[in-house]
Amino acid sequence: METDDVPLDDKAKRMRDLLSSFYAPDPSSTENAPSNPGTLDAINTTSFDADQYMNLLIQKSNLEALLQRHVEMAAEIKNIDTDLQMLVYENYNKFISATDAIKRMKTNIVGMEANMEQLLDKIMSVQSKSDGVNTSLFEKRERVEKLHRTRNLLRKVQFIYDLPARLEKCIEAEAYVDAVKFYTGAMPIFKAYGDSSFHDCKQASEEAIAVIVKNLQGKLFSDSESIQSRAEAAVLLKQLDFPVDSLQVKLLEKLEQSLGDLQLKTNDIENASMESNDPKQGKVSDSVHITAHEGSVRGFAEAISAYRVIFPESEEQLIKLVQDVVVKNFETTEQYVKGRISSANLLCVLRTIWTDVLLMDEVLSEAVLPVFSLEAAQIALKQHVASSFNYLLQDISDALLRVNVSSKEAAEEHPLQVALEASKKAVLQGSMDVLLDFRQLLDDDLQLLVQLRDFIIDWVQEGFQDFFRALYDRFLLLSGRNSSSRQDQGLTGAHGEKVLAGLVLVLAQLSVFIEQTVIPRITEEIAASFSGGGARGCENGPAFVPGVICRIFRSAGERLLHHYINMRTQKVSTLLRKRFTTPNWVKHKEPREVHMFVDLFLQELKESASEVKQILPQGLARKHRRSDSNGSTASSRSNQLRDDKMTRSNTQRARSQLLETHLAKLFKQKVEIFTKVEYTQESVVTTTVKLCLKSLQEFVRLQTFNRSGFQQIQLDIQFLRTPLKETVEDEAAVDFLLDEVIVAASERCLDPIPLEPPILDRLIQAKLAKWKEQNLISP
């Protein structure tokens, strides 16, 4: 029969029902089954009524359904008859097999009764002989047992008489464990007969035990004895019923004093790290140090185990004690990681601490030291990651601060270029070294680090995100853009004196390098070696977002580049302010030569161009000359008008100049002066020159000139045209700004009569000759 768990087909179900009805122990159980005779399903119940069933079937079915039901019932009757026939055949075969088995049993049992009677007779014979042997040996057995008891008693008596001598020998050999064992074994006899038969032996033994107790007490409180020996002495005293509860506090103090040998020292860690870097003696020294430390920890663990056995109620005190050991070791580690250390050295420390934790956890698992250490290790590892990034930031700052020293000493031919390359190396190679160093933490199979793997990945990614943000703030601080009052260590050179413009330019180009090279490289390395993590939670988003960092340094590069141009422009503006505020322009004398401020102005531009050439690449070779400029027609018209004016009288010439200047400005097309600054030499120099000329124009508008003052301005500006055109790429805009300065001076002049062209040329040639003599320009 199939079980209820297996699905049955209709034929199997019918077979099961037939067998159940045939073998049913209580026929009334099937009769009492609930049924509804008013339904068509009642045909399978014991309360089936044929007439009622036929009436119901005729009422509910049509002729076609009745014929179909007839066919189905005929098939069911045939199947049931077949099933019953097969059931009868199967039962008949079982009955025949049972009959044959009964016949064989009857045949085998015949003759067994005689054998059983014969066996019973033999058993009775053996029992009678055994009783005879026991009766004959009874007296001898009783005597042997009595002699054996006497022999054991004599041995005990002999042991009692020999006990004082045995104890003396144990005292001489310091075998206190055996002495206590002997004495505790004799205690029951001394309690029973110590006041009568064995009074002398008891007294001598007690005197020896008093000596042993005194020696054990001395051993317990001796500083020269090991922790294991003192714990063993406490156990022996407790076995001798000595009141050791008073010793609990003292022994615990001994354990606390021994913690000093277990705690890691910063000097020991640093020495072990230095020795581990020595390929010759590092391995030997480090292994000796670790072996000695591990031996001390094993001794402490054994003492903890013994103390726990002696004082079972001291579990909380021991838990606090071992947790203090772990806490102090991790505090030492936190102090250690504040310095510049490698992950390999940190691994050595963590492996030592984890070994100590496992040893102490074996004897005091209730302290849950692995979980406790895991929480403490998170703090140390996170601090190590943060410290590594801080030192990387300091290295980059040191490389950038060398710009000041290099610029002063001028030891290199191109100090800014050297500083930029050093800074690039510090950022890129330093970041790769940090990642490689952190990779050792992930590759190590230390169980402590395996459990913290996701945290380490998140800390590294978060560390890079925070590092680049801090680097951005450091760039602003070094450039003087950050007005925060906080003092940052290592930046006294940047705050103690004015920020060099060259440093700002280096920072701008370094920002571009970080955006275009460093961030993609670090992103690839993180994806390859530091993927995963997720311990910080998905709701906080990814720990490292390179897109945000790229945008930050793209913006920083643009800000710093504009800041460099502004610094150069402000320096020139200071020069121009002194130039235009010092003399009295209304009483200015006739111009004799080009003014000295022109030399200073060109010198400033030369220094700026020299810095730019060291840092920025060259742009496309294009020159925006006056012939290509939108204002070329107007400018040429201005020159023609100026040449015509030279031939007129002074008064008419001045009036015509002002009138025609205003007319030229009305018809002149707009010239684009200020365009987007690009990271090229030409763009930065051109923008600086434009801003300086615009500043010059504003200073001119603030003054009032006589004829000589106006002519001096005309001479200075005319001399500047040629060197400035050779410096910038947008000649049209520079030419336009120079013209604007002349126009502004003429507007502010009381008698705007320009110099005659021959005089102007002669003064300019004189200045050029003087320059050649001073080797300021090439001949």
Short mmCIF file of C-alpha atoms in Angstrom, two decimals, residues 132-350:
data_model
loop_
_atom_site.label_atom_id
_atom_site.label_comp_id
_atom_site.label_asym_id
_atom_site.label_seq_id
_atom_site.Cartn_x
_atom_site.Cartn_y
_atom_site.Cartn_z
CA GLY A 132 30.14 -28.38 46.47
CA VAL A 133 33.21 -26.39 45.45
CA ASN A 134 31.91 -23.21 47.14
CA THR A 135 31.22 -25.12 50.34
CA SER A 136 34.71 -26.63 50.44
CA LEU A 137 36.51 -23.28 49.75
CA PHE A 138 34.36 -21.04 51.93
CA GLU A 139 36.60 -21.11 55.03
CA LYS A 140 39.77 -20.48 53.03
CA ARG A 141 38.21 -17.57 51.19
CA GLU A 142 37.12 -15.92 54.39
CA ARG A 143 40.65 -16.26 55.77
CA VAL A 144 42.24 -14.79 52.63
CA GLU A 145 39.93 -11.78 52.69
CA LYS A 146 40.67 -11.22 56.37
CA LEU A 147 44.41 -11.37 55.73
CA HIS A 148 44.04 -8.94 52.82
CA ARG A 149 42.20 -6.44 55.03
CA THR A 150 44.86 -6.82 57.66
CA ARG A 151 47.59 -6.23 55.10
CA ASN A 152 45.91 -3.02 53.87
CA LEU A 153 45.50 -1.82 57.42
CA LEU A 154 49.15 -2.48 58.17
CA ARG A 155 50.13 -0.51 55.06
CA LYS A 156 48.08 2.43 56.23
CA VAL A 157 49.56 2.22 59.68
CA GLN A 158 53.03 2.02 58.21
CA PHE A 159 52.21 5.03 55.99
CA ILE A 160 51.09 7.00 59.06
CA TYR A 161 54.28 6.18 60.96
CA ASP A 162 56.41 7.06 57.90
CA LEU A 163 54.47 10.28 57.15
CA PRO A 164 56.67 12.69 59.18
CA ALA A 165 59.79 11.36 57.47
CA ARG A 166 58.13 11.61 54.07
CA LEU A 167 57.12 15.20 54.75
CA GLU A 168 60.67 16.09 55.80
CA LYS A 169 62.01 14.67 52.53
CA CYS A 170 59.42 16.65 50.56
CA ILE A 171 60.43 19.83 52.39
CA GLU A 172 64.08 19.25 51.53
CA ALA A 173 63.23 18.57 47.87
CA GLU A 174 60.61 21.37 47.82
CA ALA A 175 58.12 18.81 46.54
CA TYR A 176 55.22 20.57 48.17
CA VAL A 177 52.65 19.01 45.86
CA ASP A 178 53.54 15.49 47.05
CA ALA A 179 53.69 16.65 50.68
CA VAL A 180 50.18 18.08 50.52
CA LYS A 181 48.96 14.94 48.77
CA PHE A 182 50.40 12.71 51.52
CA TYR A 183 49.05 14.82 54.34
CA THR A 184 45.54 15.19 52.93
CA GLY A 185 45.45 11.42 52.41
CA ALA A 186 46.28 10.84 56.11
CA MET A 187 43.81 13.40 57.44
CA PRO A 188 40.88 10.94 57.89
CA ILE A 189 43.04 8.66 60.08
CA PHE A 190 44.35 11.59 62.13
CA LYS A 191 40.81 12.82 62.71
CA ALA A 192 39.76 9.36 63.94
CA TYR A 193 42.84 8.22 65.89
CA GLY A 194 45.06 11.29 66.11
CA ASP A 195 44.44 11.82 69.82
CA SER A 196 45.20 8.22 70.86
CA SER A 197 47.24 5.77 68.79
CA PHE A 198 48.87 8.17 66.37
CA HIS A 199 49.25 11.21 68.58
CA ASP A 200 53.01 11.49 68.05
CA CYS A 201 52.76 10.97 64.30
CA LYS A 202 50.01 13.58 64.06
CA GLN A 203 52.03 16.11 66.04
CA ALA A 204 55.19 15.57 63.94
CA SER A 205 53.18 15.78 60.73
CA GLU A 206 51.49 19.00 61.82
CA GLU A 207 54.88 20.52 62.60
CA ALA A 208 56.10 19.57 59.12
CA ILE A 209 52.92 20.92 57.53
CA ALA A 210 53.38 24.18 59.44
CA VAL A 211 56.80 24.52 57.82
CA ILE A 212 55.30 23.74 54.42
CA VAL A 213 52.53 26.33 54.92
CA LYS A 214 55.12 28.93 55.90
CA ASN A 215 57.23 28.12 52.82
CA LEU A 216 54.16 28.25 50.55
CA GLN A 217 53.20 31.64 51.96
CA GLY A 218 56.68 32.93 51.37
CA LYS A 219 56.60 31.55 47.84
CA LEU A 220 53.20 33.11 47.24
CA PHE A 221 54.37 36.62 48.11
CA SER A 222 57.88 36.38 46.67
CA ASP A 223 58.52 38.76 43.76
CA SER A 224 61.24 36.51 42.44
CA GLU A 225 58.80 33.63 41.92
CA SER A 226 56.86 33.32 38.72
CA ILE A 227 53.13 33.82 38.51
CA GLN A 228 52.61 30.09 37.93
CA SER A 229 54.56 29.19 41.06
CA ARG A 230 52.60 31.64 43.20
CA ALA A 231 49.32 30.33 41.81
CA GLU A 232 50.40 26.75 42.53
CA ALA A 233 51.25 27.73 46.11
CA ALA A 234 47.79 29.25 46.54
CA VAL A 235 46.16 26.03 45.32
CA LEU A 236 48.19 23.96 47.82
CA LEU A 237 47.30 26.29 50.68
CA LYS A 238 43.67 25.98 49.78
CA GLN A 239 43.96 22.16 49.85
CA LEU A 240 45.39 22.43 53.35
CA ASP A 241 42.28 24.36 54.44
CA PHE A 242 44.33 27.51 54.87
CA PRO A 243 42.14 30.67 54.73
CA VAL A 244 43.24 31.80 51.23
CA ASP A 245 40.35 34.20 50.73
CA SER A 246 42.44 36.89 52.42
CA LEU A 247 45.09 36.31 49.77
CA GLN A 248 42.75 37.08 46.85
CA VAL A 249 43.35 40.82 46.87
CA LYS A 250 47.10 40.44 47.24
CA LEU A 251 47.33 37.89 44.44
CA LEU A 252 45.21 40.08 42.19
CA GLU A 253 47.59 42.95 42.87
CA LYS A 254 50.44 40.69 41.83
CA LEU A 255 48.64 39.98 38.57
CA GLU A 256 48.08 43.69 37.98
CA GLN A 257 51.76 44.36 38.61
CA SER A 258 52.69 41.74 36.05
CA LEU A 259 50.73 43.61 33.35
CA GLY A 260 53.70 45.87 32.82
CA ASP A 261 55.62 43.01 31.23
CA LEU A 262 52.72 42.23 28.89
CA GLN A 263 52.06 45.73 27.58
CA LEU A 264 53.63 46.78 24.32
CA LYS A 265 55.97 49.76 24.55
CA THR A 266 56.29 52.35 21.82
CA ASN A 267 60.09 52.15 21.98
CA ASP A 268 60.01 48.36 21.72
CA ILE A 269 57.70 48.54 18.72
CA GLU A 270 59.88 51.11 16.97
CA ASN A 271 63.04 49.11 17.67
CA ALA A 272 61.40 45.93 16.42
CA SER A 273 60.25 47.78 13.30
CA MET A 274 63.75 49.12 12.65
CA GLU A 275 65.27 45.69 13.18
CA SER A 276 62.68 44.10 10.89
CA ASN A 277 63.86 46.42 8.13
CA ASP A 278 67.40 45.05 8.56
CA PRO A 279 67.64 41.93 6.34
CA LYS A 280 70.55 40.50 8.32
CA GLN A 281 69.43 40.67 11.92
CA GLY A 282 65.82 41.78 11.69
CA LYS A 283 64.26 38.35 11.49
CA VAL A 284 66.30 36.95 14.36
CA SER A 285 65.73 39.92 16.68
CA ASP A 286 62.04 40.14 15.86
CA SER A 287 61.48 36.42 16.41
CA VAL A 288 63.30 36.52 19.76
CA HIS A 289 61.24 39.53 20.84
CA ILE A 290 57.96 37.88 19.82
CA THR A 291 58.90 34.56 21.46
CA ALA A 292 59.74 36.27 24.77
CA HIS A 293 56.54 38.30 24.68
CA GLU A 294 54.46 35.24 23.82
CA GLY A 295 56.05 33.35 26.71
CA SER A 296 55.06 36.13 29.10
CA VAL A 297 51.50 36.10 27.80
CA ARG A 298 51.26 32.31 28.12
CA GLY A 299 52.45 32.56 31.72
CA PHE A 300 49.89 35.25 32.42
CA ALA A 301 47.13 33.12 30.85
CA GLU A 302 48.10 30.16 33.02
CA ALA A 303 48.05 32.40 36.09
CA ILE A 304 44.59 33.65 35.12
CA SER A 305 43.41 30.06 34.77
CA ALA A 306 44.82 29.12 38.17
CA TYR A 307 43.41 32.23 39.81
CA ARG A 308 40.00 31.41 38.35
CA VAL A 309 40.18 27.91 39.81
CA ILE A 310 41.19 29.23 43.24
CA PHE A 311 38.64 32.04 43.27
CA PRO A 312 35.67 31.07 41.06
CA GLU A 313 33.72 34.19 42.05
CA SER A 314 36.45 36.51 40.67
CA GLU A 315 35.38 36.24 37.03
CA GLU A 316 34.38 39.90 36.68
CA GLN A 317 37.69 41.11 38.07
CA LEU A 318 39.62 38.87 35.69
CA ILE A 319 37.54 40.02 32.72
CA LYS A 320 38.29 43.64 33.55
CA LEU A 321 41.96 42.77 34.00
CA VAL A 322 42.42 41.11 30.59
CA GLN A 323 40.37 43.79 28.87
CA ASP A 324 42.67 46.41 30.38
CA VAL A 325 45.63 44.57 28.85
CA VAL A 326 44.03 44.70 25.41
CA VAL A 327 42.97 48.34 25.81
CA LYS A 328 46.44 49.49 26.83
CA ASN A 329 48.06 47.59 23.96
CA PHE A 330 45.74 49.23 21.46
CA GLU A 331 46.32 52.63 23.08
CA THR A 332 50.03 52.08 22.55
CA THR A 333 49.27 51.09 18.95
CA GLU A 334 47.25 54.27 18.43
CA GLN A 335 50.20 56.32 19.64
CA TYR A 336 52.46 54.32 17.36
CA VAL A 337 50.38 54.86 14.22
CA LYS A 338 50.47 58.61 14.72
CA GLY A 339 54.00 58.47 13.37
CA ARG A 340 55.01 57.61 9.82
CA ILE A 341 54.85 53.81 9.77
CA SER A 342 54.19 51.25 7.07
CA SER A 343 51.36 48.76 7.06
CA ALA A 344 53.90 45.95 7.42
CA ASN A 345 55.01 47.34 10.79
CA LEU A 346 51.39 47.78 11.85
CA LEU A 347 50.67 44.19 10.83
CA CYS A 348 53.49 43.00 13.08
CA VAL A 349 51.93 44.82 16.03
CA LEU A 350 48.39 43.65 15.28
#
